[in-house]
GROMACS .gro file of C-alpha atoms in nm:
model
  254
    1MET     CA    1  -2.690   0.517  -1.471
    2THR     CA    2  -2.528   0.188  -1.382
    3THR     CA    3  -2.230   0.212  -1.147
    4TYR     CA    4  -1.921   0.002  -1.214
    5ARG     CA    5  -1.584  -0.047  -1.056
    6LYS     CA    6  -1.273  -0.064  -1.270
    7ASN     CA    7  -1.210  -0.404  -1.423
    8PHE     CA    8  -0.918  -0.570  -1.244
    9ASN     CA    9  -0.772  -0.732  -1.554
   10ASP     CA   10  -0.784  -0.403  -1.750
   11CYS     CA   11  -0.584  -0.219  -1.484
   12TYR     CA   12  -0.361  -0.501  -1.358
   13ALA     CA   13  -0.066  -0.465  -1.597
   14TYR     CA   14  -0.039  -0.089  -1.550
   15GLY     CA   15  -0.084  -0.110  -1.175
   16ARG     CA   16   0.186  -0.372  -1.133
   17ILE     CA   17   0.444  -0.128  -1.271
   18GLY     CA   18   0.379   0.106  -0.983
   19GLU     CA   19   0.340  -0.168  -0.726
   20GLY     CA   20   0.674  -0.313  -0.830
   21SER     CA   21   0.851   0.023  -0.799
   22ILE     CA   22   0.690   0.098  -0.463
   23ALA     CA   23   0.763  -0.252  -0.334
   24LYS     CA   24   1.128  -0.228  -0.434
   25TRP     CA   25   1.158   0.110  -0.266
   26ALA     CA   26   1.001  -0.021   0.057
   27ARG     CA   27   1.233  -0.322   0.062
   28LYS     CA   28   1.546  -0.120  -0.010
   29VAL     CA   29   1.492   0.202   0.187
   30LYS     CA   30   1.253   0.099   0.465
   31LYS     CA   31   1.392  -0.257   0.501
   32GLU     CA   32   1.043  -0.407   0.480
   33ILE     CA   33   0.977  -0.777   0.424
   34LEU     CA   34   0.675  -0.785   0.192
   35LEU     CA   35   0.411  -1.052   0.147
   36PRO     CA   36   0.220  -0.973  -0.175
   37ALA     CA   37  -0.149  -1.044  -0.133
   38TYR     CA   38  -0.240  -1.071  -0.499
   39GLU     CA   39  -0.028  -1.340  -0.663
   40ILE     CA   40  -0.271  -1.632  -0.623
   41GLU     CA   41  -0.572  -1.421  -0.724
   42ILE     CA   42  -0.463  -1.330  -1.077
   43PRO     CA   43  -0.638  -1.618  -1.261
   44SER     CA   44  -0.973  -1.539  -1.097
   45GLY     CA   45  -0.983  -1.185  -1.231
   46LYS     CA   46  -1.005  -1.047  -0.879
   47GLY     CA   47  -0.776  -0.836  -0.673
   48PRO     CA   48  -0.644  -0.955  -0.337
   49ARG     CA   49  -0.909  -1.070  -0.092
   50LEU     CA   50  -0.920  -1.113   0.285
   51LEU     CA   51  -1.145  -1.412   0.353
   52LEU     CA   52  -1.356  -1.391   0.669
   53ASP     CA   53  -1.642  -1.588   0.821
   54GLY     CA   54  -1.924  -1.551   0.569
   55TYR     CA   55  -1.782  -1.259   0.372
   56GLU     CA   56  -1.467  -1.123   0.214
   57LEU     CA   57  -1.296  -0.786   0.187
   58ILE     CA   58  -1.072  -0.636  -0.079
   59ALA     CA   59  -0.725  -0.643   0.076
   60PRO     CA   60  -0.434  -0.401   0.028
   61ASP     CA   61  -0.150  -0.511  -0.199
   62PHE     CA   62   0.110  -0.605   0.063
   63TYR     CA   63   0.142  -0.721   0.421
   64ALA     CA   64   0.467  -0.560   0.537
   65ILE     CA   65   0.687  -0.684   0.820
   66ARG     CA   66   0.986  -0.505   0.966
   67ILE     CA   67   1.219  -0.658   1.226
   68ASP     CA   68   1.345  -0.397   1.472
   69GLY     CA   69   1.554  -0.572   1.734
   70THR     CA   70   1.313  -0.803   1.916
   71THR     CA   71   1.010  -0.610   1.790
   72VAL     CA   72   0.806  -0.712   1.486
   73LEU     CA   73   0.629  -0.421   1.314
   74CYS     CA   74   0.339  -0.517   1.088
   75LYS     CA   75   0.130  -0.307   0.852
   76TRP     CA   76  -0.075  -0.323   0.534
   77ILE     CA   77   0.037  -0.128   0.226
   78GLU     CA   78  -0.181  -0.036  -0.070
   79ALA     CA   79   0.034   0.080  -0.364
   80LYS     CA   80  -0.128   0.317  -0.612
   81HIS     CA   81   0.055   0.410  -0.931
   82LYS     CA   82  -0.062   0.732  -1.095
   83THR     CA   83   0.050   0.910  -1.408
   84ARG     CA   84  -0.020   1.257  -1.266
   85PHE     CA   85  -0.231   1.454  -1.022
   86THR     CA   86  -0.566   1.592  -1.142
   87TRP     CA   87  -0.650   1.961  -1.117
   88HIS     CA   88  -0.971   2.031  -0.921
   89PHE     CA   89  -1.049   2.371  -1.068
   90MET     CA   90  -1.341   2.445  -0.833
   91SER     CA   91  -1.114   2.439  -0.527
   92GLY     CA   92  -0.784   2.518  -0.699
   93ASN     CA   93  -0.605   2.203  -0.577
   94TRP     CA   94  -0.411   1.914  -0.720
   95GLN     CA   95  -0.591   1.595  -0.624
   96THR     CA   96  -0.553   1.218  -0.631
   97GLY     CA   97  -0.805   0.947  -0.556
   98ILE     CA   98  -0.885   0.579  -0.534
   99ASP     CA   99  -1.180   0.349  -0.593
  100ARG     CA  100  -1.437   0.415  -0.319
  101ARG     CA  101  -1.532   0.049  -0.270
  102HIS     CA  102  -1.167  -0.046  -0.224
  103TYR     CA  103  -1.115   0.240   0.021
  104GLU     CA  104  -1.416   0.138   0.230
  105ASP     CA  105  -1.296  -0.222   0.239
  106TYR     CA  106  -0.945  -0.114   0.346
  107LEU     CA  107  -1.101   0.064   0.644
  108GLN     CA  108  -1.271  -0.262   0.741
  109VAL     CA  109  -0.950  -0.461   0.687
  110GLN     CA  110  -0.775  -0.236   0.938
  111GLU     CA  111  -1.057  -0.285   1.187
  112VAL     CA  112  -1.080  -0.663   1.167
  113THR     CA  113  -0.703  -0.726   1.156
  114GLN     CA  114  -0.609  -0.453   1.405
  115THR     CA  115  -0.326  -0.359   1.170
  116ILE     CA  116  -0.278  -0.011   1.028
  117VAL     CA  117  -0.334   0.033   0.655
  118TYR     CA  118  -0.108   0.274   0.467
  119ILE     CA  119  -0.187   0.397   0.117
  120MET     CA  120   0.108   0.496  -0.099
  121PHE     CA  121   0.061   0.709  -0.410
  122LEU     CA  122   0.338   0.720  -0.671
  123HIS     CA  123   0.290   1.011  -0.915
  124ARG     CA  124   0.538   1.017  -1.199
  125SER     CA  125   0.463   1.302  -1.442
  126ASN     CA  126   0.500   1.673  -1.368
  127ILE     CA  127   0.322   1.766  -1.690
  128PRO     CA  128  -0.052   1.833  -1.640
  129SER     CA  129  -0.303   1.687  -1.880
  130GLU     CA  130  -0.428   1.909  -2.163
  131LYS     CA  131  -0.772   1.898  -2.001
  132ASP     CA  132  -0.636   2.036  -1.673
  133LEU     CA  133  -0.430   2.303  -1.850
  134ALA     CA  134  -0.744   2.414  -2.031
  135LYS     CA  135  -0.912   2.455  -1.692
  136GLY     CA  136  -0.641   2.687  -1.567
  137SER     CA  137  -0.407   2.450  -1.383
  138PRO     CA  138  -0.045   2.548  -1.310
  139CYS     CA  139   0.207   2.456  -1.580
  140THR     CA  140   0.360   2.180  -1.366
  141CYS     CA  141   0.213   1.938  -1.114
  142PRO     CA  142   0.370   1.764  -0.812
  143THR     CA  143   0.540   1.426  -0.838
  144GLY     CA  144   0.681   1.173  -0.595
  145LEU     CA  145   0.589   0.898  -0.354
  146TYR     CA  146   0.330   0.996  -0.093
  147CYS     CA  147   0.229   0.786   0.206
  148ARG     CA  148  -0.037   0.829   0.474
  149SER     CA  149  -0.227   0.602   0.710
  150ILE     CA  150  -0.586   0.535   0.614
  151ASP     CA  151  -0.703   0.695   0.940
  152TYR     CA  152  -0.523   1.015   0.842
  153LEU     CA  153  -0.674   0.996   0.494
  154LYS     CA  154  -1.022   0.948   0.636
  155MET     CA  155  -0.984   1.271   0.835
  156HIS     CA  156  -0.858   1.461   0.529
  157GLU     CA  157  -1.099   1.348   0.257
  158HIS     CA  158  -1.182   1.634   0.023
  159HIS     CA  159  -1.486   1.484  -0.145
  160LYS     CA  160  -1.645   1.169  -0.279
  161ASP     CA  161  -1.767   1.167  -0.636
  162SER     CA  162  -1.789   0.958  -0.950
  163TYR     CA  163  -1.651   1.000  -1.299
  164GLU     CA  164  -1.794   0.864  -1.621
  165LYS     CA  165  -1.599   0.679  -1.887
  166ASP     CA  166  -1.738   0.482  -2.181
  167GLY     CA  167  -2.087   0.499  -2.036
  168ARG     CA  168  -1.981   0.369  -1.697
  169GLU     CA  169  -1.968   0.548  -1.365
  170TYR     CA  170  -1.677   0.492  -1.127
  171PRO     CA  171  -1.726   0.591  -0.758
  172MET     CA  172  -1.413   0.752  -0.612
  173VAL     CA  173  -1.280   0.931  -0.305
  174TYR     CA  174  -1.037   1.222  -0.346
  175TRP     CA  175  -0.767   1.403  -0.147
  176ASN     CA  176  -0.583   1.730  -0.201
  177GLU     CA  177  -0.210   1.699  -0.258
  178ARG     CA  178  -0.106   1.937   0.020
  179PRO     CA  179  -0.235   1.726   0.314
  180LEU     CA  180  -0.060   1.423   0.161
  181GLY     CA  181   0.277   1.591   0.146
  182PRO     CA  182   0.557   1.625   0.157
  183PRO     CA  183   0.643   1.315  -0.048
  184ILE     CA  184   0.856   1.060   0.134
  185ALA     CA  185   1.066   1.008  -0.181
  186THR     CA  186   1.101   1.169  -0.521
  187PHE     CA  187   0.996   0.980  -0.831
  188ASP     CA  188   1.360   0.974  -0.945
  189GLU     CA  189   1.466   0.814  -0.615
  190VAL     CA  190   1.200   0.544  -0.645
  191ASN     CA  191   1.276   0.486  -1.011
  192ALA     CA  192   1.652   0.462  -0.947
  193ILE     CA  193   1.604   0.189  -0.688
  194SER     CA  194   1.358  -0.008  -0.900
  195SER     CA  195   1.609   0.005  -1.188
  196SER     CA  196   1.892  -0.156  -0.987
  197PRO     CA  197   1.809  -0.530  -0.963
  198ASN     CA  198   2.156  -0.631  -0.844
  199VAL     CA  199   2.145  -0.387  -0.555
  200ILE     CA  200   1.797  -0.504  -0.460
  201ALA     CA  201   1.893  -0.871  -0.476
  202GLU     CA  202   2.198  -0.820  -0.255
  203THR     CA  203   1.997  -0.613  -0.005
  204LEU     CA  204   1.725  -0.877   0.019
  205LYS     CA  205   1.980  -1.154   0.061
  206THR     CA  206   2.149  -0.969   0.347
  207LYS     CA  207   1.817  -0.874   0.509
  208LEU     CA  208   1.681  -1.228   0.488
  209ALA     CA  209   1.995  -1.375   0.645
  210ALA     CA  210   1.983  -1.120   0.927
  211THR     CA  211   1.613  -1.182   0.986
  212LEU     CA  212   1.655  -1.558   1.004
  213GLN     CA  213   1.943  -1.517   1.246
  214GLN     CA  214   1.736  -1.278   1.458
  215LEU     CA  215   1.449  -1.524   1.476
  216GLU     CA  216   1.683  -1.804   1.577
  217ASN     CA  217   1.833  -1.587   1.850
  218THR     CA  218   1.500  -1.472   1.995
  219TYR     CA  219   1.203  -1.705   1.966
  220PHE     CA  220   1.224  -2.056   1.835
  221ILE     CA  221   0.877  -2.182   1.748
  222PRO     CA  222   0.915  -2.544   1.632
  223ASP     CA  223   0.754  -2.672   1.316
  224ASP     CA  224   0.711  -3.042   1.382
  225ASP     CA  225   0.442  -3.230   1.190
  226ASN     CA  226   0.469  -3.516   1.440
  227ASP     CA  227   0.386  -3.289   1.733
  228PRO     CA  228   0.051  -3.109   1.682
  229TYR     CA  229   0.106  -2.898   1.995
  230ALA     CA  230   0.455  -2.772   1.907
  231TRP     CA  231   0.334  -2.442   1.761
  232GLU     CA  232   0.099  -2.373   2.052
  233ARG     CA  233   0.373  -2.433   2.309
  234GLY     CA  234   0.616  -2.218   2.115
  235MET     CA  235   0.374  -1.928   2.100
  236GLN     CA  236   0.307  -1.951   2.472
  237GLU     CA  237   0.680  -1.925   2.538
  238ALA     CA  238   0.723  -1.620   2.312
  239ASP     CA  239   0.687  -1.268   2.447
  240ARG     CA  240   0.381  -1.158   2.252
  241THR     CA  241   0.416  -0.802   2.374
  242SER     CA  242   0.698  -0.752   2.127
  243ILE     CA  243   0.470  -0.815   1.829
  244ILE     CA  244   0.313  -0.486   1.723
  245MET     CA  245   0.017  -0.516   1.487
  246ALA     CA  246  -0.049  -0.141   1.467
  247ASN     CA  247   0.165   0.163   1.533
  248ASP     CA  248   0.074   0.380   1.831
  249ASP     CA  249   0.124   0.692   1.621
  250GLU     CA  250  -0.124   0.668   1.336
  251GLU     CA  251   0.027   0.967   1.155
  252GLN     CA  252   0.376   0.819   1.158
  253LEU     CA  253   0.502   0.784   0.804
  254LEU     CA  254   0.581   0.438   0.675
   0.00000   0.00000   0.00000
């Protein structure tokens, strides 16, 4: 049987709903500055890509930056929007999963960029599917926003498998819900924030102003087209030890 990965264009519109909600939550609650990796890739039919020497990797959705005093915290975030958990009747666990090829590339992205990758799962419905109910699942399933580092997820994989749909086979990797938990936010909390555009806009405006002021007060790296060495000199003057590309505690929640 031929193996396929999910078509990006088929899943893009649905996925963006979740990515938008997760992104708004991260900006509002965690005070993250987010650089979406996918915007320029939409016309090509591909997801975000990290371009390297002779090859490319599928990149997570966002590069997140948080200013903490004179420290810059950087991380990758992959945002997965799910309708509900799936009941794994053989083990008696609620499970979630992602595309195996994407997952394997995210592991490589973390290695080559030396920046921790976090995967966030937003599950919205507490009503199991009819298929899961028929297999003996509980009457309700967990919901909320879950977040773990990819290193943690690698240590807690439950199994790798494939599912078939319309004659195609989709390779996946799965995790039980319990090791993912507890959720870092309820679905209602995430949804409430994503439904308040005025609050988000004001928060971003304040955060951006504070960030710009912080940068001016700490390290000034000139941007002078007439001086090709301005950036190099500025970086040499900056204290690079205050730029953290990966957290020391890999299990620390986002």
